């Protein structure tokens, strides 16, 4: 499977990315959320992926099923077949009852058919970092084969990013950070990342300038205040991840 070479200096991703599909307006990490986000003009979607017990990439934020599905316990205690039978919508509101947990394959089908771009956050259950990074990257490589703009992989887990790099070196990676480590530039270089994806509170004009000078793009999460978004873009931010798909209009 081959991925066309993309010039990441000429950033191929939009300035605005919908967080978990449609933020809080629809059940996170479901196809219903993507459709809702797309209805506000969003063209790129961030979502969280981990592995089922039988090693299949599924969309799920938490390590356990309890908050966002009708299931219980760890995600990797169930097979894909068992996860597919869960209700991932009723917890949000009755209108979404019966919404399933999507596979990465289902999201690839939907987004590619609708010319939408993706940011796959690799979010392993604890202890499964390396296996998840490799499996998600390999699946993404095949699911997005031939796409003009490849999925952007990101993770807080450096082990997952290392595994993704070994499995699919040409898929772009961004390092997620909640707190900016002092050696962040070294970490980006070591992991072969195209960008830094930081908690927005860690950013200022100087950090963004340093990243750009070193040849990296800067993304941040999760900005829901339009004034704060404007401030970050004023400092040169490249891409912003938001829940506020109804209040922050995509460029
Ligand atoms: O990918 C950015 C953001 O989604 C990271 O935080 O907890 O919402 O996955 P979280
Ligand atoms: Mg996420």
Tab-separated table of C-alpha atoms and ligand atoms in Angstrom:
chain	number	residue	atom	x	y	z
A	1	UNK	CA	0.000	0.000	0.000
A	2	UNK	CA	1.432	3.375	-0.850
A	3	UNK	CA	0.709	6.849	0.365
A	4	UNK	CA	1.461	9.777	-1.961
A	5	UNK	CA	4.306	11.953	-0.748
A	6	UNK	CA	2.907	15.076	0.861
A	7	UNK	CA	4.854	18.245	1.547
A	8	UNK	CA	4.074	18.896	5.185
A	9	UNK	CA	5.810	22.268	5.078
A	10	UNK	CA	2.861	23.178	2.884
A	11	UNK	CA	0.397	22.118	5.599
A	12	UNK	CA	-2.358	20.048	3.964
A	13	UNK	CA	-4.740	20.164	6.929
A	14	UNK	CA	-7.420	22.769	7.677
A	15	UNK	CA	-7.171	25.324	10.455
A	16	UNK	CA	-10.186	23.905	12.280
A	17	UNK	CA	-10.686	20.313	13.387
A	18	UNK	CA	-13.775	18.949	15.127
A	19	UNK	CA	-12.986	17.186	18.416
A	20	UNK	CA	-14.380	13.650	18.795
A	21	UNK	CA	-16.690	14.309	15.839
A	22	UNK	CA	-19.019	17.090	16.932
A	23	UNK	CA	-17.682	17.997	20.341
A	24	UNK	CA	-20.502	17.629	22.822
A	25	UNK	CA	-23.447	18.028	20.435
A	26	UNK	CA	-23.651	14.332	19.544
A	27	UNK	CA	-22.212	11.189	21.134
A	28	UNK	CA	-18.429	11.483	20.898
A	29	UNK	CA	-16.500	9.237	18.520
A	30	UNK	CA	-19.590	8.024	16.624
A	31	UNK	CA	-20.500	8.412	12.991
A	32	UNK	CA	-23.505	10.480	14.088
A	33	UNK	CA	-21.066	12.982	15.591
A	34	UNK	CA	-19.058	13.178	12.377
A	35	UNK	CA	-22.208	13.834	10.347
A	36	UNK	CA	-23.243	16.518	12.816
A	37	UNK	CA	-19.815	18.165	12.731
A	38	UNK	CA	-19.801	18.054	8.936
A	39	UNK	CA	-23.173	19.827	8.895
A	40	UNK	CA	-21.415	22.872	10.410
A	41	UNK	CA	-18.841	22.853	7.598
A	42	UNK	CA	-16.077	20.965	9.407
A	43	UNK	CA	-13.808	19.099	6.970
A	44	UNK	CA	-11.450	17.372	9.429
A	45	UNK	CA	-12.166	15.274	12.486
A	46	UNK	CA	-10.135	14.234	15.508
A	47	UNK	CA	-11.102	10.966	17.178
A	48	UNK	CA	-9.685	8.444	19.632
A	49	UNK	CA	-8.759	4.886	18.686
A	50	UNK	CA	-7.839	1.881	20.767
A	51	UNK	CA	-7.905	-1.890	20.177
A	52	UNK	CA	-10.626	-4.408	20.979
A	53	UNK	CA	-9.548	-7.604	22.714
A	54	UNK	CA	-9.101	-9.252	19.330
A	55	UNK	CA	-6.894	-6.419	18.107
A	56	UNK	CA	-9.309	-4.401	15.943
A	57	UNK	CA	-9.135	-0.565	16.002
A	58	UNK	CA	-12.335	0.996	17.361
A	59	UNK	CA	-13.284	4.549	18.306
A	60	UNK	CA	-13.333	4.998	22.066
A	61	UNK	CA	-11.935	7.672	24.333
A	62	UNK	CA	-11.901	5.956	27.705
A	63	UNK	CA	-10.076	2.756	28.617
A	64	UNK	CA	-13.418	1.440	29.857
A	65	UNK	CA	-16.783	1.214	28.130
A	66	UNK	CA	-18.923	2.470	30.983
A	67	UNK	CA	-19.186	6.229	30.344
A	68	UNK	CA	-20.066	6.207	26.645
A	69	UNK	CA	-21.654	2.819	25.934
A	70	UNK	CA	-24.077	0.275	27.344
A	71	UNK	CA	-21.087	-1.990	28.097
A	72	UNK	CA	-18.880	-2.328	31.147
A	73	UNK	CA	-15.219	-2.864	31.867
A	74	UNK	CA	-12.125	-2.465	29.762
A	75	UNK	CA	-12.425	-2.086	26.009
A	76	UNK	CA	-9.855	-4.840	25.447
A	77	UNK	CA	-11.903	-7.324	27.486
A	78	UNK	CA	-14.413	-7.533	24.605
A	79	UNK	CA	-14.080	-8.707	21.021
A	80	UNK	CA	-15.016	-6.462	18.133
A	81	UNK	CA	-18.201	-8.488	17.717
A	82	UNK	CA	-19.174	-7.831	21.326
A	83	UNK	CA	-18.323	-4.121	21.069
A	84	UNK	CA	-20.352	-3.837	17.847
A	85	UNK	CA	-23.472	-4.906	19.761
A	86	UNK	CA	-23.218	-2.016	22.262
A	87	UNK	CA	-25.252	1.210	22.316
A	88	UNK	CA	-22.889	4.196	22.156
A	89	UNK	CA	-25.605	6.836	21.813
A	90	UNK	CA	-28.174	6.541	24.606
A	91	UNK	CA	-25.790	7.916	27.240
A	92	UNK	CA	-25.806	11.200	25.309
A	93	UNK	CA	-29.504	11.643	24.512
A	94	UNK	CA	-32.488	9.590	23.310
A	95	UNK	CA	-32.164	10.882	19.744
A	96	UNK	CA	-28.939	8.889	19.391
A	97	UNK	CA	-30.119	5.623	20.948
A	98	UNK	CA	-28.595	2.588	19.282
A	99	UNK	CA	-25.691	4.446	17.682
A	100	UNK	CA	-22.879	1.885	17.301
A	101	UNK	CA	-19.195	2.101	18.184
A	102	UNK	CA	-17.480	2.644	14.815
A	103	UNK	CA	-14.460	0.751	13.609
A	104	UNK	CA	-11.600	2.685	12.053
A	105	UNK	CA	-12.628	1.025	8.776
A	106	UNK	CA	-16.148	2.488	8.993
A	107	UNK	CA	-14.713	5.959	9.587
A	108	UNK	CA	-12.338	5.589	6.643
A	109	UNK	CA	-15.251	4.640	4.373
A	110	UNK	CA	-17.356	7.600	5.504
A	111	UNK	CA	-14.637	10.244	5.493
A	112	UNK	CA	-13.086	9.188	2.190
A	113	UNK	CA	-16.497	9.038	0.494
A	114	UNK	CA	-17.217	12.577	1.695
A	115	UNK	CA	-13.778	14.147	1.116
A	116	UNK	CA	-13.180	14.647	4.813
A	117	UNK	CA	-9.797	14.495	6.546
A	118	UNK	CA	-8.896	12.819	9.801
A	119	UNK	CA	-6.659	13.134	12.828
A	120	UNK	CA	-6.433	9.694	14.408
A	121	UNK	CA	-5.489	9.989	18.055
A	122	UNK	CA	-3.891	6.673	19.053
A	123	UNK	CA	-5.102	6.252	22.621
A	124	UNK	CA	-4.001	2.824	23.874
A	125	UNK	CA	-5.431	1.184	26.947
A	126	UNK	CA	-2.669	1.207	29.591
A	127	UNK	CA	0.001	-1.380	28.816
A	128	UNK	CA	-0.982	-1.766	25.160
A	129	UNK	CA	0.910	1.199	23.736
A	130	UNK	CA	3.227	-0.497	21.284
A	131	UNK	CA	0.705	-2.993	19.887
A	132	UNK	CA	-1.906	-0.256	19.454
A	133	UNK	CA	0.468	2.152	17.725
A	134	UNK	CA	1.546	-0.487	15.228
A	135	UNK	CA	-1.929	-1.905	14.562
A	136	UNK	CA	-3.612	1.472	14.119
A	137	UNK	CA	-0.872	2.758	11.810
A	138	UNK	CA	-0.978	-0.377	9.651
A	139	UNK	CA	-4.753	-0.252	9.439
A	140	UNK	CA	-4.656	3.463	8.575
A	141	UNK	CA	-2.050	2.841	5.894
A	142	UNK	CA	-4.255	0.331	4.157
A	143	UNK	CA	-7.590	2.110	4.729
A	144	UNK	CA	-6.272	5.428	3.377
A	145	UNK	CA	-4.145	3.919	0.586
A	146	UNK	CA	-3.956	6.363	-2.302
A	147	UNK	CA	-5.557	9.237	-0.379
A	148	UNK	CA	-4.287	12.632	-1.535
A	149	UNK	CA	-3.989	13.738	2.105
A	150	UNK	CA	-3.121	11.009	4.594
A	151	UNK	CA	-4.520	10.738	8.094
A	152	UNK	CA	-2.568	12.632	10.716
A	153	UNK	CA	-1.650	10.290	13.576
A	154	UNK	CA	-1.219	11.733	17.047
A	155	UNK	CA	-0.679	10.340	20.514
A	156	UNK	CA	0.304	11.244	24.039
A	157	UNK	CA	2.147	7.910	24.036
A	158	UNK	CA	5.647	8.130	22.612
A	159	UNK	CA	5.807	4.307	22.515
A	160	UNK	CA	2.700	4.287	20.327
A	161	UNK	CA	4.198	6.913	18.022
A	162	UNK	CA	7.435	4.948	17.759
A	163	UNK	CA	5.477	1.810	16.838
A	164	UNK	CA	3.427	3.775	14.309
A	165	UNK	CA	6.597	5.113	12.766
A	166	UNK	CA	8.068	1.630	12.382
A	167	UNK	CA	4.835	0.251	10.913
A	168	UNK	CA	4.005	3.156	8.590
A	169	UNK	CA	6.908	5.601	8.385
A	170	UNK	CA	5.245	7.798	5.750
A	171	UNK	CA	2.118	8.535	7.778
A	172	UNK	CA	2.571	11.916	9.484
A	173	UNK	CA	2.728	12.043	13.265
A	174	UNK	CA	2.176	14.727	15.895
A	175	UNK	CA	3.176	14.456	19.540
A	176	UNK	CA	0.362	15.307	21.947
A	177	UNK	CA	1.397	16.999	25.181
A	178	UNK	CA	-0.632	18.108	28.159
A	179	UNK	CA	2.358	19.874	29.666
A	180	UNK	CA	5.131	21.055	27.382
A	181	UNK	CA	8.360	19.244	28.345
A	182	UNK	CA	11.526	21.338	28.257
A	183	UNK	CA	12.976	19.020	25.594
A	184	UNK	CA	9.907	19.092	23.345
A	185	UNK	CA	11.875	19.945	20.219
A	186	UNK	CA	14.204	16.978	20.799
A	187	UNK	CA	11.202	14.684	21.273
A	188	UNK	CA	9.623	15.837	18.005
A	189	UNK	CA	12.909	15.186	16.211
A	190	UNK	CA	13.415	11.775	17.814
A	191	UNK	CA	9.894	10.650	16.861
A	192	UNK	CA	10.090	12.097	13.345
A	193	UNK	CA	6.978	14.193	13.923
A	194	UNK	CA	5.611	16.835	11.580
A	195	UNK	CA	4.056	18.778	14.421
A	196	UNK	CA	3.404	19.472	18.066
A	197	UNK	CA	-0.189	19.034	19.299
A	198	UNK	CA	-0.357	20.812	22.641
A	199	UNK	CA	-2.835	21.651	25.323
A	200	UNK	CA	-3.581	25.226	24.244
A	201	UNK	CA	-2.685	26.609	27.665
A	202	UNK	CA	0.931	25.599	27.033
A	203	UNK	CA	1.264	27.734	23.912
A	204	UNK	CA	2.345	31.289	23.347
A	205	UNK	CA	3.761	33.211	20.406
A	206	UNK	CA	7.301	32.231	21.359
A	207	UNK	CA	6.654	28.457	21.454
A	208	UNK	CA	4.854	28.598	18.104
A	209	UNK	CA	7.701	30.614	16.609
A	210	UNK	CA	10.272	28.132	17.920
A	211	UNK	CA	8.346	25.243	16.379
A	212	UNK	CA	8.075	26.987	13.034
A	213	UNK	CA	11.741	27.918	13.013
A	214	UNK	CA	12.598	24.246	13.568
A	215	UNK	CA	10.254	23.209	10.738
A	216	UNK	CA	7.291	21.918	12.773
A	217	UNK	CA	3.617	22.793	12.608
A	218	UNK	CA	1.605	23.516	15.747
A	219	UNK	CA	-1.819	22.159	16.607
A	220	UNK	CA	-3.677	22.538	19.868
A	221	UNK	CA	-6.631	21.159	21.773
A	222	UNK	CA	-9.354	21.790	22.952
A	223	UNK	CA	-10.277	25.432	22.320
A	224	UNK	CA	-13.964	26.306	22.676
A	225	UNK	CA	-13.744	30.083	23.141
A	226	UNK	CA	-13.727	32.032	19.837
A	227	UNK	CA	-11.637	34.847	21.366
A	228	UNK	CA	-8.991	32.383	22.526
A	229	UNK	CA	-9.008	30.761	19.080
A	230	UNK	CA	-8.375	34.157	17.490
A	231	UNK	CA	-5.499	34.807	19.899
A	232	UNK	CA	-3.844	31.477	19.065
A	233	UNK	CA	-4.216	32.013	15.314
A	234	UNK	CA	-2.763	35.493	15.821
A	235	UNK	CA	0.347	33.828	17.249
A	236	UNK	CA	0.641	31.688	14.126
A	237	UNK	CA	-1.134	28.494	15.223
A	238	UNK	CA	-1.640	26.129	12.300
A	239	UNK	CA	-4.572	23.957	13.411
A	240	UNK	CA	-7.042	24.138	16.273
A	241	UNK	CA	-9.150	21.280	17.660
A	242	UNK	CA	-12.518	22.316	19.060
A	243	UNK	CA	-15.754	21.027	20.560
A	244	UNK	CA	-17.497	24.267	19.597
A	245	UNK	CA	-18.412	23.285	16.048
A	246	UNK	CA	-21.557	25.402	16.329
A	247	UNK	CA	-19.774	28.536	17.594
A	248	UNK	CA	-16.377	28.515	15.880
A	249	UNK	CA	-16.843	28.606	12.116
A	250	UNK	CA	-14.267	26.607	10.162
A	251	UNK	CA	-12.055	28.649	7.844
B	1	LIG	O1	-6.266	14.975	20.241
B	1	LIG	C1	-6.454	16.045	21.103
B	1	LIG	C2	-7.381	15.745	22.239
B	1	LIG	O2	-8.413	14.900	21.816
B	1	LIG	C3	-6.670	15.125	23.389
B	1	LIG	O3	-7.452	14.976	24.525
B	1	LIG	O4	-8.692	13.564	26.082
B	1	LIG	O5	-9.920	14.755	24.323
B	1	LIG	O6	-8.482	12.823	23.745
B	1	LIG	P1	-8.678	13.984	24.660
B	2	LIG	MG1	-8.633	12.802	21.560
